[in-house]
Short mmCIF file of C-alpha atoms (C1' of nucleotides) in Angstrom, two decimals:
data_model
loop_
_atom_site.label_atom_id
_atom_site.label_comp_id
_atom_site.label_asym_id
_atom_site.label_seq_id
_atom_site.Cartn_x
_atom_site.Cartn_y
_atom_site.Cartn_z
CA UNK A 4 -7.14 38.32 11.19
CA UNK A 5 -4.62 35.84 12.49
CA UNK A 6 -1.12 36.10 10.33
CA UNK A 7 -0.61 32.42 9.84
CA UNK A 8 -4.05 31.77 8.72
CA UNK A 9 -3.72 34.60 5.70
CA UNK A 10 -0.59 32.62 4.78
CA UNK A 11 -2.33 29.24 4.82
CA UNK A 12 -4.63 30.68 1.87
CA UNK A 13 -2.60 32.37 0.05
CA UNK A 14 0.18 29.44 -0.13
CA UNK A 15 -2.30 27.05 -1.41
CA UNK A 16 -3.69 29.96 -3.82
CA UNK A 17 0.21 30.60 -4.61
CA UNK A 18 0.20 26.85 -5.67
CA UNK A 19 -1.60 27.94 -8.59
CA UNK A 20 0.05 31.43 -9.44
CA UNK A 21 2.54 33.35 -7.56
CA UNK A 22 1.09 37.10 -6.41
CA UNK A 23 2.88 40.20 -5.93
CA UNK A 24 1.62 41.88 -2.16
CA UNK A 25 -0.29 44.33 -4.50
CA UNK A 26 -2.07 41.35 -5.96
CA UNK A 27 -2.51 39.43 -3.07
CA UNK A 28 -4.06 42.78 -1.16
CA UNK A 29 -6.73 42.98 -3.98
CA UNK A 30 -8.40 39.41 -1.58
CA UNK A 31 -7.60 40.45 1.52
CA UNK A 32 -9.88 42.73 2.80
CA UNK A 33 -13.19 40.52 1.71
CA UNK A 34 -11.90 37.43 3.77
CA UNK A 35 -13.76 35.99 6.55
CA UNK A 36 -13.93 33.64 9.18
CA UNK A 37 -16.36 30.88 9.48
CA UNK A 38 -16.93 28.43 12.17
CA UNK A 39 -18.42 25.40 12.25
CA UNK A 40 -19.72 22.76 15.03
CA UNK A 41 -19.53 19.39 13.76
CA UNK A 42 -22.96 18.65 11.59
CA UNK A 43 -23.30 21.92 10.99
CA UNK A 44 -24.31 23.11 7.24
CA UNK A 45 -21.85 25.41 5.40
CA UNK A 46 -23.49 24.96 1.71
CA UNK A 47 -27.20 23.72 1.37
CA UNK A 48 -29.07 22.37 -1.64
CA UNK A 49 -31.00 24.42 -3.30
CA UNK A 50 -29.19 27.82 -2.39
CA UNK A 51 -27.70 29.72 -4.67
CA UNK A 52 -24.40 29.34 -2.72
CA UNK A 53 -21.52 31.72 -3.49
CA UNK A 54 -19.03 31.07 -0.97
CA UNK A 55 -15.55 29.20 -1.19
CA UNK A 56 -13.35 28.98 1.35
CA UNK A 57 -9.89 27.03 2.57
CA UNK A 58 -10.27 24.46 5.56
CA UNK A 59 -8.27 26.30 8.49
CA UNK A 60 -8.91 23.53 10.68
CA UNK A 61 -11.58 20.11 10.65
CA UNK A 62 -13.34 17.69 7.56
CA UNK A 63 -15.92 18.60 6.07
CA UNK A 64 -17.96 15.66 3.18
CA UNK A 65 -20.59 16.87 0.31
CA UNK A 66 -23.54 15.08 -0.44
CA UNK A 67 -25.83 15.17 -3.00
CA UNK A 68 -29.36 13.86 -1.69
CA UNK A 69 -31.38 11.29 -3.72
CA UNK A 70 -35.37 9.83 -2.32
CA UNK A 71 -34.14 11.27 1.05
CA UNK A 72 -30.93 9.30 0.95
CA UNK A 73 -27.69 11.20 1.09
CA UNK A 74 -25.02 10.44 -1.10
CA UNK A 75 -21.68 11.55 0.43
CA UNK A 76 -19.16 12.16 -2.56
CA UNK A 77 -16.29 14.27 -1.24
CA UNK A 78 -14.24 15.12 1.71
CA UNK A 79 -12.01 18.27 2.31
CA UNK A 80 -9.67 18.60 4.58
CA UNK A 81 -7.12 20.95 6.43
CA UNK A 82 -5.77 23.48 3.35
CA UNK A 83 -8.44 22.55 0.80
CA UNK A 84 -10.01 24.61 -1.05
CA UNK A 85 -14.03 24.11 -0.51
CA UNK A 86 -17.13 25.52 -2.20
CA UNK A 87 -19.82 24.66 -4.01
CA UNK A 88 -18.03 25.45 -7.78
CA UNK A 89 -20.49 24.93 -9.98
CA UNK A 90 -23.30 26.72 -8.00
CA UNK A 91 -20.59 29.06 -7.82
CA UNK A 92 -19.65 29.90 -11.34
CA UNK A 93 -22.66 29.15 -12.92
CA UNK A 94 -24.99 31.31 -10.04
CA UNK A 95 -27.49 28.35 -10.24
CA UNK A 96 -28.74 27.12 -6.91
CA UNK A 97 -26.35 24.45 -5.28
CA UNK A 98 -27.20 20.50 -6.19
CA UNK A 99 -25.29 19.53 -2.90
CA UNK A 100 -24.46 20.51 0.78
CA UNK A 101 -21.45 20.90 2.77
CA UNK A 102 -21.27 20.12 6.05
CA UNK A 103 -18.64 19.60 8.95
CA UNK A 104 -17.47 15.79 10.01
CA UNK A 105 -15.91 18.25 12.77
CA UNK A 106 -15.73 21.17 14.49
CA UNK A 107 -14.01 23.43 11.84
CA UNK A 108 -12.25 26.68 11.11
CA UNK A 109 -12.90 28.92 7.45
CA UNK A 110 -11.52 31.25 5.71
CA UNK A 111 -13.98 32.40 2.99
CA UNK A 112 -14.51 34.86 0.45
CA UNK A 113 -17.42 35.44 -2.17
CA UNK A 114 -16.93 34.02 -5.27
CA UNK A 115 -18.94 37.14 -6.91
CA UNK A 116 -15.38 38.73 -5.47
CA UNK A 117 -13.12 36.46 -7.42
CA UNK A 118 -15.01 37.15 -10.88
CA UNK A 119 -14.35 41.16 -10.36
CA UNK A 120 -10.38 40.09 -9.97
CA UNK A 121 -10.87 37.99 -13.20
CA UNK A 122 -11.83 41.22 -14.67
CA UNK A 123 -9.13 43.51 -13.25
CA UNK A 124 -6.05 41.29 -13.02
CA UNK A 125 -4.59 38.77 -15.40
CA UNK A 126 -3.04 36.59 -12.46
CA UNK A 127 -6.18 36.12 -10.78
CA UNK A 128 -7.99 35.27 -13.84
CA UNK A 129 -5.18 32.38 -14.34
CA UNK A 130 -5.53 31.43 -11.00
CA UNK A 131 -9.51 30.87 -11.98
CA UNK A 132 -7.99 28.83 -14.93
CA UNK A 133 -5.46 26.62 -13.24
CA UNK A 134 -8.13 26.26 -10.57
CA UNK A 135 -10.78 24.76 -12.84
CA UNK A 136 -8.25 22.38 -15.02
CA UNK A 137 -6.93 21.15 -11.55
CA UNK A 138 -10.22 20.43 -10.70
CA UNK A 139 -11.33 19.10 -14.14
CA UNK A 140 -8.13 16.30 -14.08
CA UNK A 141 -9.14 15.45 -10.67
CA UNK A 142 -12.69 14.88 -11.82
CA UNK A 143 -11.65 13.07 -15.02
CA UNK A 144 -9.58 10.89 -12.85
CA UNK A 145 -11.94 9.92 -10.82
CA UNK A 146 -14.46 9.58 -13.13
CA UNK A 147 -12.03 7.15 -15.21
CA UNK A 148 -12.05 4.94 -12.01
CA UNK A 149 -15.97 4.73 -11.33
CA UNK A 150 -16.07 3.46 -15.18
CA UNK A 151 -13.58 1.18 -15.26
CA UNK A 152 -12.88 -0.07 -12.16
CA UNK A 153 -14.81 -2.48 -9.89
CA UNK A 154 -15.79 -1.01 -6.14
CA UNK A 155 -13.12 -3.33 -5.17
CA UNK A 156 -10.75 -2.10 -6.85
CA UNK A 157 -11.21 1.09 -6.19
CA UNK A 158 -11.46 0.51 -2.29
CA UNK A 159 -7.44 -0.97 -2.86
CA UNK A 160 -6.81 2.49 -4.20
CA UNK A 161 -7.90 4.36 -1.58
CA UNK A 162 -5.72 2.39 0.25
CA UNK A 163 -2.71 2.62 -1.44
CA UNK A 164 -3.27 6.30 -2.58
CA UNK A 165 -1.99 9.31 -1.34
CA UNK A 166 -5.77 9.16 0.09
CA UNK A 167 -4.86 7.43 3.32
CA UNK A 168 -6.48 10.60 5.08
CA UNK A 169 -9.65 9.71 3.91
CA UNK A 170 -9.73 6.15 5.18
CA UNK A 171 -7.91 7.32 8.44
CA UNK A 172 -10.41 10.16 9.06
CA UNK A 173 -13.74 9.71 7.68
CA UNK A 174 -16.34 7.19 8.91
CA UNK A 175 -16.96 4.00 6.92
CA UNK A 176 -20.13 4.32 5.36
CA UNK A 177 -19.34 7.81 4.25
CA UNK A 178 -16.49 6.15 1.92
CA UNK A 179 -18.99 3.58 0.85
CA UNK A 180 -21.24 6.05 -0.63
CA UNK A 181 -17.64 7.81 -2.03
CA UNK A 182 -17.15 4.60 -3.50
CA UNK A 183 -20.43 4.17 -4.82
CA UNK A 184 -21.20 0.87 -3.00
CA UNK A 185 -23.84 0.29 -0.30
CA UNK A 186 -21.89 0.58 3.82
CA UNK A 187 -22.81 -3.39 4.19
CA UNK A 188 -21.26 -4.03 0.57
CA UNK A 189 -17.71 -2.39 1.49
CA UNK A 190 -18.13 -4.07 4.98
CA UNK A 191 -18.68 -7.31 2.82
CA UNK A 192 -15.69 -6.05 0.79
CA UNK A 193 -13.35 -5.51 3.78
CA UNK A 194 -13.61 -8.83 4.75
CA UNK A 195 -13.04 -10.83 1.45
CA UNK A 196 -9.62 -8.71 1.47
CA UNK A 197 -9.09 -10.10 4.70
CA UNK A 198 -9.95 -13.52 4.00
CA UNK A 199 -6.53 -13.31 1.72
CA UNK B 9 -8.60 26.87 -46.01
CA UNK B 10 -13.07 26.93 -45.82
CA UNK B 11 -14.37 29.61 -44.90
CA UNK B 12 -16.60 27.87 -43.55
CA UNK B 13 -15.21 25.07 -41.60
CA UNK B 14 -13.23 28.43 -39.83
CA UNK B 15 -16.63 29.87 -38.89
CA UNK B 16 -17.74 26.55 -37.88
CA UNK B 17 -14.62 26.63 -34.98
CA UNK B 18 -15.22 30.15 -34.43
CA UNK B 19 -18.82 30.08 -33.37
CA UNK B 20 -18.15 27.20 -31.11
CA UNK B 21 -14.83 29.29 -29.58
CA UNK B 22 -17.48 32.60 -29.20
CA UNK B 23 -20.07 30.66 -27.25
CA UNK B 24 -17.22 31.19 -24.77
CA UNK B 25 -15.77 34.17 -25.47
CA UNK B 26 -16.79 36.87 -28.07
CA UNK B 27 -13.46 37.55 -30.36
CA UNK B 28 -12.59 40.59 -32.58
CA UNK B 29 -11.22 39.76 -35.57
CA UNK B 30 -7.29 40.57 -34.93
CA UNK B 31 -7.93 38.39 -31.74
CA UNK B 32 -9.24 35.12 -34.03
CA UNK B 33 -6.24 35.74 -36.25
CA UNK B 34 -3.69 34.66 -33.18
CA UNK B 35 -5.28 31.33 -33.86
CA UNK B 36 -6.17 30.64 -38.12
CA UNK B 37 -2.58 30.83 -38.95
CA UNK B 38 -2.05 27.86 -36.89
CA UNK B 39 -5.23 25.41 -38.42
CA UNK B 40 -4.94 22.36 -40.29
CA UNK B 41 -7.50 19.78 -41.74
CA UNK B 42 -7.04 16.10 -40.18
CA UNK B 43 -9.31 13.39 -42.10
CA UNK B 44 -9.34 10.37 -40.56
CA UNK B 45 -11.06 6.84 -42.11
CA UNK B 46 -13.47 4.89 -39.79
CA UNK B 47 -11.69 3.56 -37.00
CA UNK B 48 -8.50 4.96 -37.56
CA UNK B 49 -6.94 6.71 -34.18
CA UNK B 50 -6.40 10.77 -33.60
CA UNK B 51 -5.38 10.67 -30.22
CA UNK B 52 -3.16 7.23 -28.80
CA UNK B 53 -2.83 6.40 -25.45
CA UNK B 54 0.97 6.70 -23.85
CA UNK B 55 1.80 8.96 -26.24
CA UNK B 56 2.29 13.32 -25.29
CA UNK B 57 -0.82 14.20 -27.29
CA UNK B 58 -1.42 18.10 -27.76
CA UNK B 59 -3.73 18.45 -30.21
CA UNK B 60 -7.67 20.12 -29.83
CA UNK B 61 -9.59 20.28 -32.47
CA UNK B 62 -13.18 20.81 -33.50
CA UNK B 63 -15.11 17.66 -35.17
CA UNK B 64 -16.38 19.41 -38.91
CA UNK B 65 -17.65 16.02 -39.69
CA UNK B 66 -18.12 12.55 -38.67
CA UNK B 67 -18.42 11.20 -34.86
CA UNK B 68 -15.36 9.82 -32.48
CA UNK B 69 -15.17 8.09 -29.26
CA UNK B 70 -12.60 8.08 -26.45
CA UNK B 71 -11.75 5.28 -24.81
CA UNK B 72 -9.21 3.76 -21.90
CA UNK B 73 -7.54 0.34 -22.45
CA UNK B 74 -8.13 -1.77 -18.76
CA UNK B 75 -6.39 -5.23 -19.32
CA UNK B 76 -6.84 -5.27 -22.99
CA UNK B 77 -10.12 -4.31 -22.56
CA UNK B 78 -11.30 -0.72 -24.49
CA UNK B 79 -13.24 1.17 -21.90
CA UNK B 80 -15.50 4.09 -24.40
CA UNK B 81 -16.46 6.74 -21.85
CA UNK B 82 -16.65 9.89 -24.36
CA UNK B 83 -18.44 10.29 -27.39
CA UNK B 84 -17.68 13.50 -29.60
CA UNK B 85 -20.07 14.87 -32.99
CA UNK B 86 -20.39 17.80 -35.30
CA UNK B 87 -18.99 21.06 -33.59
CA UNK B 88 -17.55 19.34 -30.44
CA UNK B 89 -14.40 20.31 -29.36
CA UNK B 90 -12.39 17.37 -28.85
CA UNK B 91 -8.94 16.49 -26.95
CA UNK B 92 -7.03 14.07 -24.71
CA UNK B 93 -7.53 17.35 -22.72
CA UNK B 94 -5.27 16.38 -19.65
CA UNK B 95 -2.71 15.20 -21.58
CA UNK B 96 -2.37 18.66 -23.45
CA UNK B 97 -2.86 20.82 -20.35
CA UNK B 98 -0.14 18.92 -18.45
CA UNK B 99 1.92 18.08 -20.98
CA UNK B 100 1.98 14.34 -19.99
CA UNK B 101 1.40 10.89 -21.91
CA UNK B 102 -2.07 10.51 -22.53
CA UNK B 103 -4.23 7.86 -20.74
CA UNK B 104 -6.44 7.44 -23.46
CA UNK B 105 -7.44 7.03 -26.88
CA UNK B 106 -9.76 8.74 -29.30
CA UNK B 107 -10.45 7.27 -32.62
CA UNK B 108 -12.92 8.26 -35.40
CA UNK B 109 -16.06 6.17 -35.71
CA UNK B 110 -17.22 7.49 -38.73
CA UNK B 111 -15.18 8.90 -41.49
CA UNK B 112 -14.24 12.52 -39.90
CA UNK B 113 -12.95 15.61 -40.79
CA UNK B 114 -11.29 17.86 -38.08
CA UNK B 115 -10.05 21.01 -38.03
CA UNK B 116 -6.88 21.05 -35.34
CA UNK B 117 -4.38 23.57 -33.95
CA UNK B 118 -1.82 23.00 -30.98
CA UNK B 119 -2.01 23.27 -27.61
CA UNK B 120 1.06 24.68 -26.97
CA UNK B 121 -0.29 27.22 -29.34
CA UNK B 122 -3.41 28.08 -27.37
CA UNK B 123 -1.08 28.63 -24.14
CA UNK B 124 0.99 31.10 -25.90
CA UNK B 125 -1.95 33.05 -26.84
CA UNK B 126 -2.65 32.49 -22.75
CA UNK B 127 0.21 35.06 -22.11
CA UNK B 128 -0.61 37.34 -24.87
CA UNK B 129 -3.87 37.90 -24.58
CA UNK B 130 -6.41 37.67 -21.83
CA UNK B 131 -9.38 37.53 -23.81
CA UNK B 132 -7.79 33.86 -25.21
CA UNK B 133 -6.65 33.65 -21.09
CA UNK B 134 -10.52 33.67 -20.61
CA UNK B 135 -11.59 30.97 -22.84
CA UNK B 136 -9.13 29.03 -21.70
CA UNK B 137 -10.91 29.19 -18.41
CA UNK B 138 -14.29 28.68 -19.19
CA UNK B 139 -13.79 25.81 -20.98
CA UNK B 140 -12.35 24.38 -18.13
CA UNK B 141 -14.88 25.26 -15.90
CA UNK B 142 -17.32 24.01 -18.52
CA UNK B 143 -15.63 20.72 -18.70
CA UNK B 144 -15.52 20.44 -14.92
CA UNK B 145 -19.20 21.18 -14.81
CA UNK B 146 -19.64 18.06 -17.24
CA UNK B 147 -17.66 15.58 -15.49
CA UNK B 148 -19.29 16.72 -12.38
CA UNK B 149 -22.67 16.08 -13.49
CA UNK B 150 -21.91 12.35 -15.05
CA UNK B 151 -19.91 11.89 -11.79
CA UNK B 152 -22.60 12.51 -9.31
CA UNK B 153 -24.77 10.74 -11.77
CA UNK B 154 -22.55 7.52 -11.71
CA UNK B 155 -22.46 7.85 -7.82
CA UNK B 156 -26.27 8.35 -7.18
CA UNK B 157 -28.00 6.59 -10.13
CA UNK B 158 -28.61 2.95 -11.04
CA UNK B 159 -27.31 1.87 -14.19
CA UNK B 160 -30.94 1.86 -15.14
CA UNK B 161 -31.94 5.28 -14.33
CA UNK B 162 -28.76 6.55 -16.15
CA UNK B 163 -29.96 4.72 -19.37
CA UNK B 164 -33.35 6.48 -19.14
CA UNK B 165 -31.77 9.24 -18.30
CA UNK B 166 -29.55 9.38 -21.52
CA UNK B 167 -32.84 8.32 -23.46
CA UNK B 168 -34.78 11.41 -21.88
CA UNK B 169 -31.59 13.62 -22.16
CA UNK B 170 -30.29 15.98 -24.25
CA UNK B 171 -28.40 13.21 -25.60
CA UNK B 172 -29.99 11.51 -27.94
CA UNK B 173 -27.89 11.93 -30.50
CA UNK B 174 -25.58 8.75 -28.55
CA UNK B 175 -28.54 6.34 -28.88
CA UNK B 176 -29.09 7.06 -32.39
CA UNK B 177 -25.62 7.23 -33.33
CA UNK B 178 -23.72 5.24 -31.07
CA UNK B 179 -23.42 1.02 -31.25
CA UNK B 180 -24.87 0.10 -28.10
CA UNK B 181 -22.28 -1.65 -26.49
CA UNK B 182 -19.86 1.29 -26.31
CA UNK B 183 -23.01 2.65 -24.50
CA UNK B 184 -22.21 0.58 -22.00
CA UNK B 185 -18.99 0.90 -21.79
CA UNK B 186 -20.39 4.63 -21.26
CA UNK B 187 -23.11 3.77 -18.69
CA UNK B 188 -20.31 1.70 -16.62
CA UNK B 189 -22.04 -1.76 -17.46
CA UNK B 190 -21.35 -4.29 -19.96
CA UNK B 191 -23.03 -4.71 -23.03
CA UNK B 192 -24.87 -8.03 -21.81
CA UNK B 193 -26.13 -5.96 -19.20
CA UNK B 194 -27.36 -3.11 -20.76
CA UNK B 195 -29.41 -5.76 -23.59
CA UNK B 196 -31.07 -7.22 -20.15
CA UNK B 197 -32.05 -3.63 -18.68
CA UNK B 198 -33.49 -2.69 -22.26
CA UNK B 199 -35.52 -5.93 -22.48
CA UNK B 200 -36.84 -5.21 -18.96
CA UNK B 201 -37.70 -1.87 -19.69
CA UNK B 202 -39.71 -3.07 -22.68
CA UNK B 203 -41.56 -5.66 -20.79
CA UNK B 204 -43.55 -2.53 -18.25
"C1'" DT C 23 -22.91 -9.56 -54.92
"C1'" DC C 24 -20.58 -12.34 -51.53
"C1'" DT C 25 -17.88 -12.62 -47.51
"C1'" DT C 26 -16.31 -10.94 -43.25
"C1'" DT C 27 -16.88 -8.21 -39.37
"C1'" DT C 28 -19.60 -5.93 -36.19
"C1'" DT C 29 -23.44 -5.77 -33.39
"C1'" DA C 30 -27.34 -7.19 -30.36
"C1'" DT C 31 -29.79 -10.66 -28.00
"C1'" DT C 32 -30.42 -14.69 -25.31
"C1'" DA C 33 -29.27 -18.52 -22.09
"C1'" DT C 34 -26.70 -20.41 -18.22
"C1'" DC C 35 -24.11 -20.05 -14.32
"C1'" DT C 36 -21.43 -17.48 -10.82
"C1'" DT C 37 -20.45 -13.50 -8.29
"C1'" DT C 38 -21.59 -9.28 -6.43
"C1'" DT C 39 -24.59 -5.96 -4.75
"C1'" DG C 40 -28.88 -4.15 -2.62
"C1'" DT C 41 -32.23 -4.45 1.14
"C1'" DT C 42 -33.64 -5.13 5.61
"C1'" DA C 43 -32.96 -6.32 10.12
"C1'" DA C 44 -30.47 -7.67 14.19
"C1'" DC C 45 -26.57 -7.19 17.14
"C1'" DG C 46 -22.71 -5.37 19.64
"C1'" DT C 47 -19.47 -1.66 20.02
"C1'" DT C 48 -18.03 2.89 20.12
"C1'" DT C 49 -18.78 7.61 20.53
"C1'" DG C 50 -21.01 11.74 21.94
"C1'" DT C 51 -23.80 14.19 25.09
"C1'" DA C 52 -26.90 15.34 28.86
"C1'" DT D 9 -21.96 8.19 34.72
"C1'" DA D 10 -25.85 6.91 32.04
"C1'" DC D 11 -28.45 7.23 27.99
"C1'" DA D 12 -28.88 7.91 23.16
"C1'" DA D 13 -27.03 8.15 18.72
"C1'" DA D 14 -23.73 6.69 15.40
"C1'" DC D 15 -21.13 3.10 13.49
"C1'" DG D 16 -19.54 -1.43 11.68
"C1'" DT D 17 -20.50 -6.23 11.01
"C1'" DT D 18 -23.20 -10.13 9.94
"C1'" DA D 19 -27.13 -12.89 8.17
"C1'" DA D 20 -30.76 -14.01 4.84
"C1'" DC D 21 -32.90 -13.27 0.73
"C1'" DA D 22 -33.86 -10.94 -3.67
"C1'" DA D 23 -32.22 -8.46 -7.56
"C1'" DA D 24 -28.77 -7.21 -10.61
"C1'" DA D 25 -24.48 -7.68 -12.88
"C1'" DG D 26 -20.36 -10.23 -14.71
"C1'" DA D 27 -18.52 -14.01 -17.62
"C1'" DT D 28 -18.90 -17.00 -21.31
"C1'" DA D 29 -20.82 -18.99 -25.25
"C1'" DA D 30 -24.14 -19.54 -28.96
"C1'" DT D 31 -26.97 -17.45 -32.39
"C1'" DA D 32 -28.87 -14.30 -35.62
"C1'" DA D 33 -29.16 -9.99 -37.86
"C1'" DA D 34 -27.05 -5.88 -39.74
"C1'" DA D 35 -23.33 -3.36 -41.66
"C1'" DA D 36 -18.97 -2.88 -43.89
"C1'" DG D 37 -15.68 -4.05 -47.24
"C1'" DA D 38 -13.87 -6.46 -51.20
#
DNA sequence: TCTTTTTATTATCTTTTGTTAACGTTTGTA
DNA sequence: TACAAACGTTAACAAAAGATAATAAAAAGA
């Protein structure tokens, strides 16, 4: 397993808690690699999906699926953390899939793992906490906008964010459904703004 | 202090995490009552707010302040934990505002408390987690529901729900607020709802 | 009780969004 | 290179939502 890519995870786990080698060595040996083509499935609906990984390399969208229709909601990118959490944590099967917008590169590990380290070491079960109150104020925030902001508004953000790598790398229609707007109603959207 | 308001905040603290009693006495020496009159505010926006509590009595809302418009997107009742919970976790001015819209009674601790007991004991390191993951599981479910749902469908769905106790207890046009639509909107998709 | 405030509905008008389809462009692949 | 698929824009129409104002009923407070 390629040096640079252990370091990769464990800096962005390290953004949560530091680790001691011992600590860190307690993850190591159930890592894996995972490759992708693009429009390949990592997660799929209706699995009971235990993986979680950090993007090594590509973007990767979730989508729930609703009277056939997908509904992309997220994108991950190069040193995210992806997985399916709640199917995760809860063991229930998954509500959404995960699949590559490119050719990507894993590194994964079964989240079954992570609950034994909750169990035998205090920094890893912080690292579960910090993990889920990151993600809950990232949820919350995100939330706040889809209530009380209109899809215009929250297109501007996106652009003005530190989100740029969304709009950069992710097809158009695929940020419409992010937004929660129709493709044609952002194209619509898009061109208002420019008529200004 | 009652006996049994403290059971009342124990119970709902053990559907996380079972406690032995020297564990639940880290926390009772640090519990006060709050009453608060109908429409008077727990929680203000801008302001580093660090208090969690447990609602004994009464019902509250949250709410975000958009151009002098109040935005309700929580609703909290008997035995709900309630917070500005980002604002206590990061330790930074709250974004939004919960009031009482009943009479209430709370019982309340700190915070800062609960994250001291973080580093003393990992049983209180635990709860600390799952609530978070249990919050994150909430907003995730109301997110994907704002993102894939009509404003219609998520009205039926609150009236079908396990949430009830909103419609019965709730004004209406906070509902909205709630639902992401205004309160004009929300009397039209009730009236055409009653007319199939 | 009486008065004030809060709440819900309705009407009108404007704006936005959804739906469907057509079109041209770009991108990916055989 | 050539063909097919994916993508973004535009148009036309229908449906829904926002804004504002008027009204009536219900609830709260004095």
């Amino acid at each position: 397993m390629e040096a640079n890519d252990l370091n990769v995870l464990r800096t962005a786990i390290q953004r949560f808690v530091p680790l001691t080698d011992q600590e860190w060595e307690l993850l190591t040996p159930h890592l894996r690699y995972r490759s992708l083509a693009r429009g390949e499935k990592w997660i799929s609906e209706g699995r009971k999906e235990q993986d979680m990984g950090i993007v090594l390399e590509g973007n990767m969208r979730h989508y729930y699926t609703r009277d056939g229709e997908e509904k992309t909601t997220y994108f991950y990118f190069e040193r995210h953390l992806v997985s399916s959490y709640i199917s995760a944590i809860t063991g229930t099967p998954s509500l959404l899939t995960i699949e590559a917008l490119t050719d990507s590169r894993l590194l994964a590990f079964s989240y079954a793992h992570l609950q034994t380290l909750y169990d035998h070491s205090p920094k890893w079960e912080r690292f579960g906490r910090l993990v889920a109150e990151y993600l809950a104020i990232g949820l919350e925030d995100r939330m706040a906008g889809l209530l009380t902001m209109s899809p215009e508004e929250r297109y501007l953000q996106l652009l003005e964010g530190n989100k740029q790598k969304i709009i950069e790398r992710v097809p158009q229609h695929y940020i419409a459904n992010y937004l929660g707007i129709t493709p044609v109603s952002l194209s619509r959207i898009r061109k208002r703004l420019l008529e200004k």
